[in-house]
mmCIF file of C-alpha atoms and ligand atoms in Angstrom:
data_model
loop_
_atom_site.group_PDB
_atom_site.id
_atom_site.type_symbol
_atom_site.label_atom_id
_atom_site.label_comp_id
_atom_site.label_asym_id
_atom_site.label_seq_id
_atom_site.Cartn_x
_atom_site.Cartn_y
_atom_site.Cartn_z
ATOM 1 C CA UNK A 98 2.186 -33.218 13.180
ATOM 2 C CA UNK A 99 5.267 -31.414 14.855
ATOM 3 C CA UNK A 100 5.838 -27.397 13.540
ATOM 4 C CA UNK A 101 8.131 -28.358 11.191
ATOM 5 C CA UNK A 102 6.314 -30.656 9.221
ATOM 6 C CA UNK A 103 3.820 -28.118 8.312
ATOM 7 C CA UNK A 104 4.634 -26.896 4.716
ATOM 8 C CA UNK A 105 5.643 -23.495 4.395
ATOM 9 C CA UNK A 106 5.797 -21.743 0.798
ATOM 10 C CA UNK A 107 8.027 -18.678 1.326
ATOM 11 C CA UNK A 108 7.676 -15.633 -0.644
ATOM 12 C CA UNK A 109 10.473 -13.209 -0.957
ATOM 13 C CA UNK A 110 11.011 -9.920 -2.580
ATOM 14 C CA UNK A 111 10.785 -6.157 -3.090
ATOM 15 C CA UNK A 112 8.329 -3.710 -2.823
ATOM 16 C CA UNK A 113 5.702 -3.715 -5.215
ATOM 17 C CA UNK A 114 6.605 -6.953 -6.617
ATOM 18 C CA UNK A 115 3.235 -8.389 -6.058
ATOM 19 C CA UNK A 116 3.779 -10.463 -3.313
ATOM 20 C CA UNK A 117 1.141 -9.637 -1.075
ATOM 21 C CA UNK A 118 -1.526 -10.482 -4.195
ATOM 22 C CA UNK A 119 0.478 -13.799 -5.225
ATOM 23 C CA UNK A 120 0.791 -14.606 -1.571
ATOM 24 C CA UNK A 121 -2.748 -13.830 -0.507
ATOM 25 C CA UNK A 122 -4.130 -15.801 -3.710
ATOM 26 C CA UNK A 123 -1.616 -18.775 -3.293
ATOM 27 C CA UNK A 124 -2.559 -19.078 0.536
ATOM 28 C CA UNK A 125 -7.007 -19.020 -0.286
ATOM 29 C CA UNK A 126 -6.175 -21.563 -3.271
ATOM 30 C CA UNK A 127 -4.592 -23.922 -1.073
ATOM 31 C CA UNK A 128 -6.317 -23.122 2.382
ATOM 32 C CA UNK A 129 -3.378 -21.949 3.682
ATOM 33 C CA UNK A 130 -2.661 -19.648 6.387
ATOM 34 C CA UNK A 131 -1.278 -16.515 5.299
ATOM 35 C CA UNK A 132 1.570 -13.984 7.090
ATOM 36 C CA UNK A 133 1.943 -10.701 5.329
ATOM 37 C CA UNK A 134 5.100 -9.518 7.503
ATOM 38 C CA UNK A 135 5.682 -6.216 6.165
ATOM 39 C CA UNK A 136 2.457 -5.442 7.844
ATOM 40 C CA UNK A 137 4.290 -5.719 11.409
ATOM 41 C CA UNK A 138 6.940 -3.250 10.525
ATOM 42 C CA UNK A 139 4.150 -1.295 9.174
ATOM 43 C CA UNK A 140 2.285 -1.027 12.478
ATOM 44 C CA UNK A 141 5.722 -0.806 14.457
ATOM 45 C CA UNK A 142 6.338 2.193 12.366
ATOM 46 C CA UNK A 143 2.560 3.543 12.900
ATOM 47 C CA UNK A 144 2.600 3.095 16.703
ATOM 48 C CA UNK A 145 6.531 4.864 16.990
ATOM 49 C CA UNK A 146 4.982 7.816 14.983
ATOM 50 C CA UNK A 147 1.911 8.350 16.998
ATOM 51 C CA UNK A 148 3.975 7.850 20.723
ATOM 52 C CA UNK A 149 6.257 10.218 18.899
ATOM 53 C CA UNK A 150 9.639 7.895 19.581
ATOM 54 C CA UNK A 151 12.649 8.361 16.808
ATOM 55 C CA UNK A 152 12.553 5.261 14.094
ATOM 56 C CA UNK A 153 16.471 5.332 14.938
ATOM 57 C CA UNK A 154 15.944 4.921 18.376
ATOM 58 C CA UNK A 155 16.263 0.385 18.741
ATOM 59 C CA UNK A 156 15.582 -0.432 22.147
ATOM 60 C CA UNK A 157 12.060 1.607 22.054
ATOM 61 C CA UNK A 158 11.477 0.067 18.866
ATOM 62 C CA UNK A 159 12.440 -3.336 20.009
ATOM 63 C CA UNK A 160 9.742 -2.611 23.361
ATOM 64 C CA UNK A 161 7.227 -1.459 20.610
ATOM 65 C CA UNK A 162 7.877 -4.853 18.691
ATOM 66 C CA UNK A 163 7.432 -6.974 22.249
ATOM 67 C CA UNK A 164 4.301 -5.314 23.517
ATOM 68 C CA UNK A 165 2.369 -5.098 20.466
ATOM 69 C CA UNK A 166 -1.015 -6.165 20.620
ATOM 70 C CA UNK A 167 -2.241 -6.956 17.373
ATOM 71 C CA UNK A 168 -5.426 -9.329 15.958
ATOM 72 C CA UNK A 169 -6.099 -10.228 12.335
ATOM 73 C CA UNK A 170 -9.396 -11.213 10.978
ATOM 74 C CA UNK A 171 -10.431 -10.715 7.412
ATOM 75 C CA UNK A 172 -9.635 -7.776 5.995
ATOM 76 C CA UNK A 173 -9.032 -6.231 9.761
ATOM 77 C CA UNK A 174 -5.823 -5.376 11.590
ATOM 78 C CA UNK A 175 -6.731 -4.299 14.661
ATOM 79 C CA UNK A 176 -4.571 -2.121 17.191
ATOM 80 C CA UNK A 177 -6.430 -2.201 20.305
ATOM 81 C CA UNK A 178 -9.746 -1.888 19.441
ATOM 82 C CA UNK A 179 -8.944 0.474 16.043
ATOM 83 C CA UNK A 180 -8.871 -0.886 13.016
ATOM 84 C CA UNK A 181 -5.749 -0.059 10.838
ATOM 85 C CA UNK A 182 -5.590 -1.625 7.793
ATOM 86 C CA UNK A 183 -5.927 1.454 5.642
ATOM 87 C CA UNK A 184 -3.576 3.777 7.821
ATOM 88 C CA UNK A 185 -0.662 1.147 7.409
ATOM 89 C CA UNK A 186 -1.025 1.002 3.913
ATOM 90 C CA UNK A 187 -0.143 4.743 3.198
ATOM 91 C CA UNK A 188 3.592 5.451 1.017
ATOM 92 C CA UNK A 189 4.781 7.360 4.606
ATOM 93 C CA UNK A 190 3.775 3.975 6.644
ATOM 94 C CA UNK A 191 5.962 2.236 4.255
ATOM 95 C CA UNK A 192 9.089 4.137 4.555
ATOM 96 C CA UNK A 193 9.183 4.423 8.171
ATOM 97 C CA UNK A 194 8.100 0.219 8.140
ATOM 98 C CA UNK A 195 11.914 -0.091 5.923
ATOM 99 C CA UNK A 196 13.626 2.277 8.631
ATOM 100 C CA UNK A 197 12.179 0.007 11.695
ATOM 101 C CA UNK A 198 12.867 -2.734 9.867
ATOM 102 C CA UNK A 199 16.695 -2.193 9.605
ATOM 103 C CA UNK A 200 17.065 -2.761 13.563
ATOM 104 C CA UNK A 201 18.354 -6.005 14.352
ATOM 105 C CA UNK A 202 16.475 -5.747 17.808
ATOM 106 C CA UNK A 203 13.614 -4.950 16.345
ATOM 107 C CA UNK A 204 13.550 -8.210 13.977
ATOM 108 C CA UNK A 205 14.500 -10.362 16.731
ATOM 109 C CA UNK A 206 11.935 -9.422 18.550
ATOM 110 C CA UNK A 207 9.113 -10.267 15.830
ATOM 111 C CA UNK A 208 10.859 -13.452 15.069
ATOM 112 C CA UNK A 209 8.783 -15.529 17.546
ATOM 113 C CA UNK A 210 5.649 -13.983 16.528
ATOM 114 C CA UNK A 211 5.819 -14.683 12.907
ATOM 115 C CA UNK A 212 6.775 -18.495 13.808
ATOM 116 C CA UNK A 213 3.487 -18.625 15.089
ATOM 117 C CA UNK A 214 1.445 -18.502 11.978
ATOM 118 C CA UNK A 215 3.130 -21.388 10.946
ATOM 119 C CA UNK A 216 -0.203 -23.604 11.731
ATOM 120 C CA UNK A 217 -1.988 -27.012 10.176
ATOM 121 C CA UNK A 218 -2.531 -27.065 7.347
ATOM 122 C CA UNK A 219 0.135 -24.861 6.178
ATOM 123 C CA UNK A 220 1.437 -21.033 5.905
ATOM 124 C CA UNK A 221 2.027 -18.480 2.934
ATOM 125 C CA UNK A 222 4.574 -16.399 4.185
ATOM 126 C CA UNK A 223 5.802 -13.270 2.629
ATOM 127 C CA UNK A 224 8.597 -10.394 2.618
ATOM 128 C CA UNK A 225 12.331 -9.837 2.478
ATOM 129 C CA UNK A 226 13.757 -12.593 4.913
ATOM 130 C CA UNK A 227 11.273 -15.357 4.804
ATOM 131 C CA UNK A 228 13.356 -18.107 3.084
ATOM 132 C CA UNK A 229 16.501 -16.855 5.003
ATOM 133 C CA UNK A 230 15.440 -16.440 8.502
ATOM 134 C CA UNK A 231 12.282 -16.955 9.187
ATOM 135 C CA UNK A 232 11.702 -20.234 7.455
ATOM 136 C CA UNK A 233 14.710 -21.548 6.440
ATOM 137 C CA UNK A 234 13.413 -24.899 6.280
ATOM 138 C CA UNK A 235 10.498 -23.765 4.325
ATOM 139 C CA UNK A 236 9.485 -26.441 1.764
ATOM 140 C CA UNK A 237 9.239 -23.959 -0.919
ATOM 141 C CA UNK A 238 11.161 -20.572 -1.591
ATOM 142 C CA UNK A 239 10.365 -18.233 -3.995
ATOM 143 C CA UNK A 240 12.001 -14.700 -5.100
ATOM 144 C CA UNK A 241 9.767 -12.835 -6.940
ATOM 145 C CA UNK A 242 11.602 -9.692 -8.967
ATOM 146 C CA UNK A 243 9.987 -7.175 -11.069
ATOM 147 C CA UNK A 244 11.923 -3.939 -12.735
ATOM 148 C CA UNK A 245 11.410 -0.870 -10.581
ATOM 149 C CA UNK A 246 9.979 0.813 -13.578
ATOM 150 C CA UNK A 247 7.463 -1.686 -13.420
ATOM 151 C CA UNK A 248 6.539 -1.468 -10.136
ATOM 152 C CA UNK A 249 6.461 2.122 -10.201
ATOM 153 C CA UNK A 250 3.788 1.706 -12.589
ATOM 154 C CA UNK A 251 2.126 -1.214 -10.755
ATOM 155 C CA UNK A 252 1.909 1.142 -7.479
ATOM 156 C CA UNK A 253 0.664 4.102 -9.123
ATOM 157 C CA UNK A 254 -2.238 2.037 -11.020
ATOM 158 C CA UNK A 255 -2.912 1.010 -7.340
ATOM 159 C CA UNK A 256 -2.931 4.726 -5.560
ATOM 160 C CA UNK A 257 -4.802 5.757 -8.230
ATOM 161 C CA UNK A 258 -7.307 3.548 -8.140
ATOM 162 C CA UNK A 259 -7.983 4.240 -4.505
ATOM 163 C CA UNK A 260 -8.364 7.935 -5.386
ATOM 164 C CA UNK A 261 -4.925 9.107 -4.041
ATOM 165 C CA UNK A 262 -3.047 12.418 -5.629
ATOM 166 C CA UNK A 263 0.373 10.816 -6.709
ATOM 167 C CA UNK A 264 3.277 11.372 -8.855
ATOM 168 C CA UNK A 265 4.954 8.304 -10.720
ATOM 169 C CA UNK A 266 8.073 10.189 -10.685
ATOM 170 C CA UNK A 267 7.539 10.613 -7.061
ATOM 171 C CA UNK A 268 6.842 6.763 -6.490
ATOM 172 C CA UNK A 269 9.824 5.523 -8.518
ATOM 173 C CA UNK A 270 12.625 7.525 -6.483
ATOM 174 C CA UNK A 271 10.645 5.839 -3.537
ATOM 175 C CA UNK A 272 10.653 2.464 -4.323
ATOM 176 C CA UNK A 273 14.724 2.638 -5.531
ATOM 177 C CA UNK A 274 15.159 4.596 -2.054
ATOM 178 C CA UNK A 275 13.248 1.623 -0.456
ATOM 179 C CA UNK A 276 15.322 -1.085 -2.302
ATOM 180 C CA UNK A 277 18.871 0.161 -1.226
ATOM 181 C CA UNK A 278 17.874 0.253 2.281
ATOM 182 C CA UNK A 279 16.052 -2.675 2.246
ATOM 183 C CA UNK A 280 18.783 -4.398 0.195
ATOM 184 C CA UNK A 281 21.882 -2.717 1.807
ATOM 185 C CA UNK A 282 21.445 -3.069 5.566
ATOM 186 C CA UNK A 283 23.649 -5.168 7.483
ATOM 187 C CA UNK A 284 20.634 -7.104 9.309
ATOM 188 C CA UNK A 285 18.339 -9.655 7.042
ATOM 189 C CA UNK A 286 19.072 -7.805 3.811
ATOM 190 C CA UNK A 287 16.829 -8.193 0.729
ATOM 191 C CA UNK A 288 18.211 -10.825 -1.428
ATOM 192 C CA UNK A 289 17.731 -14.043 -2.968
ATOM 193 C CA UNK A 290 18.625 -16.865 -0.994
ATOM 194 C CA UNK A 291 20.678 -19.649 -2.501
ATOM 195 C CA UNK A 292 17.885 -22.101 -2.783
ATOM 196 C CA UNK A 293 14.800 -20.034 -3.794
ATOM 197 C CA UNK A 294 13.460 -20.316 -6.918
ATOM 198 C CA UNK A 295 13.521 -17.047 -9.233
ATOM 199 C CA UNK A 296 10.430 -15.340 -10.909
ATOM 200 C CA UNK A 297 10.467 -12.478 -12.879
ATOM 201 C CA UNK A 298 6.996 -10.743 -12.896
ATOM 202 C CA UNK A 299 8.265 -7.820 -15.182
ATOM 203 C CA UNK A 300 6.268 -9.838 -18.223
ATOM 204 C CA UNK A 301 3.687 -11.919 -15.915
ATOM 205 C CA UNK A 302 0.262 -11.293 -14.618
ATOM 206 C CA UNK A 303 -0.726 -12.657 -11.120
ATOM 207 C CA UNK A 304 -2.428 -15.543 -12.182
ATOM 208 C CA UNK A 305 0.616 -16.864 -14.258
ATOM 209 C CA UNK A 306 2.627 -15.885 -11.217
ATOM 210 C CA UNK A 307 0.480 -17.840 -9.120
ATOM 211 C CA UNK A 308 0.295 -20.674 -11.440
ATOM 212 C CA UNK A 309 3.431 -21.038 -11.468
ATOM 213 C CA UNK A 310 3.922 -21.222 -7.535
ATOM 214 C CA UNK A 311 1.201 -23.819 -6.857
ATOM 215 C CA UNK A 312 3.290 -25.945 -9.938
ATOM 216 C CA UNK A 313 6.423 -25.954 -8.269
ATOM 217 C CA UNK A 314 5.002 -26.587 -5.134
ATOM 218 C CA UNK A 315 3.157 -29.674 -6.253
ATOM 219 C CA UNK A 316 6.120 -30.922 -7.885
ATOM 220 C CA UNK A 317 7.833 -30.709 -4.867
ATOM 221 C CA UNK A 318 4.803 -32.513 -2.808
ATOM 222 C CA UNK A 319 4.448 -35.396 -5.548
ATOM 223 C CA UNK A 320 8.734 -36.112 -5.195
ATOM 224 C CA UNK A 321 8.049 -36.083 -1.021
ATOM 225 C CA UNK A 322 5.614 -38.974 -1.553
HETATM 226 O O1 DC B 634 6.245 -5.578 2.158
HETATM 227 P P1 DC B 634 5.984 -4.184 2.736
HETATM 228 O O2 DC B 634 6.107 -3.084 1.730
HETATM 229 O O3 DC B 634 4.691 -4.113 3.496
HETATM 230 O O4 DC B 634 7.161 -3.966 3.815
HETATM 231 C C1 DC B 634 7.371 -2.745 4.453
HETATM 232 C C2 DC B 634 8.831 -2.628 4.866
HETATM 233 O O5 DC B 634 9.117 -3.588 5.888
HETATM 234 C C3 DC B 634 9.831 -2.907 3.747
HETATM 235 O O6 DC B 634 10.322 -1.722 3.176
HETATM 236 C C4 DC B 634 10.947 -3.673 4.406
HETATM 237 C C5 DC B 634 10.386 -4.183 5.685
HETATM 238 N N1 DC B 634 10.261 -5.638 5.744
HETATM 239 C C6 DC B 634 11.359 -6.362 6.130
HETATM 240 O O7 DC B 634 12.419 -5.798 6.347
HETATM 241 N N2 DC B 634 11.274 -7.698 6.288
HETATM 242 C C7 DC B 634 10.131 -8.357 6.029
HETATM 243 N N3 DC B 634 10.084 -9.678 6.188
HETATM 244 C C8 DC B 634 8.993 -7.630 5.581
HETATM 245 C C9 DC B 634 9.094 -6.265 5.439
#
């Protein structure tokens, strides 16, 4: 089967919109590869903070982004030989992952490398520019959209639950902060793309979310056959 004949169900949308869940469960129910890319931003932004170099500085951002030797398995991300699944995950990771990820360099240089996951039998991808430039031949695109209110209170349920000392306050003006620049940058901004198919999750839970993917994306396979 050439690359492009391998089904691709892209997920876009903002933070805390429960992509990563809907993605991750879509992806197992289907046996699916999956490609969280925020996660490569993430470590971009975790590698540029411990060599120390600026997140406004491109071109060492960009080298970053070309040299970075990263393997998944499970639950695992592994830098080296650390693992860093829980040190990406953190509110700071995230903000620096939105400033790195606001360099056109940067994204050109991870471009190749999310491509790749594109593999038999098929991919769950997810983030801000998967059904515009990524996969823009995907076979199924999806915006999912959530108030921020909601997933102010979505992320807070979540920090709390892993023990963390956090403010809701505090994680609201992040996640609007997060949205302009991730929705106002010049390069890839977050929007829907013209053929993507809307959710709102404001009222949903993930399994009607995910329900709903895996029936729009049948409906699509039964009209291909
Ligand atoms: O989905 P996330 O919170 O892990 O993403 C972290 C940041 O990375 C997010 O603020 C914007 C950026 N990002 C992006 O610009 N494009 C993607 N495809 C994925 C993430």
């Amino acid at each position: 089967m050439g690359i492009n004949n391998i089904p691709v169900i892209a997920i876009d949308g903002p933070s805390a919109s429960g992509k990563g869940t809907v993605a991750q469960q879509v992806s197992r129910n289907l046996g699916f590869h999956y490609l969280d890319s925020g996660t490569l931003y993430r470590l971009i932004a975790l590698v540029a903070t411990q060599r120390g170099v600026n997140l406004a500085d491109e071109e060492a951002l960009a080298n970053i982004a070309k040299q970075l030797r990263v393997t998944f398995k499970d639950k695992e991300i592994r830098l080296g030989g650390e693992d860093v699944a829980d040190l990406i995950r953190t509110e700071a990771c995230g903000n620096g992952a939105s400033r790195v990820a606001a360099h056109f360099q940067v994204r050109k240089a991870l471009l190749g490398r999310q491509r790749a996951f594109r593999l038999d039998p098929g991919l769950v991808a997810e983030g801000r520019d998967m059904c515009s430039v990524v996969f823009p031949d995907a076979t199924l695109k999806i915006f999912l959209a959530a108030s921020a209110e909601t997933r102010a209170q979505r992320r807070y349920k979540q920090l709390m639950e892993k023990g963390a000392d956090v403010n809701i306050a505090t994680i609201l003006q992040d996640i609007r902060e997060r949205d302009a620049r991730d929705s106002d940058r010049s390069v890839a901004p977050l929007k829907q793309s013209a053929n993507s198919s809307f959710i709102d999750t404001t009222l949903l839970n993930i399994t009607e979310v995910v329900n709903e993917i895996q029936r729009q994306y049948t409906e699509i396979c039964v009209k291909n056959v």
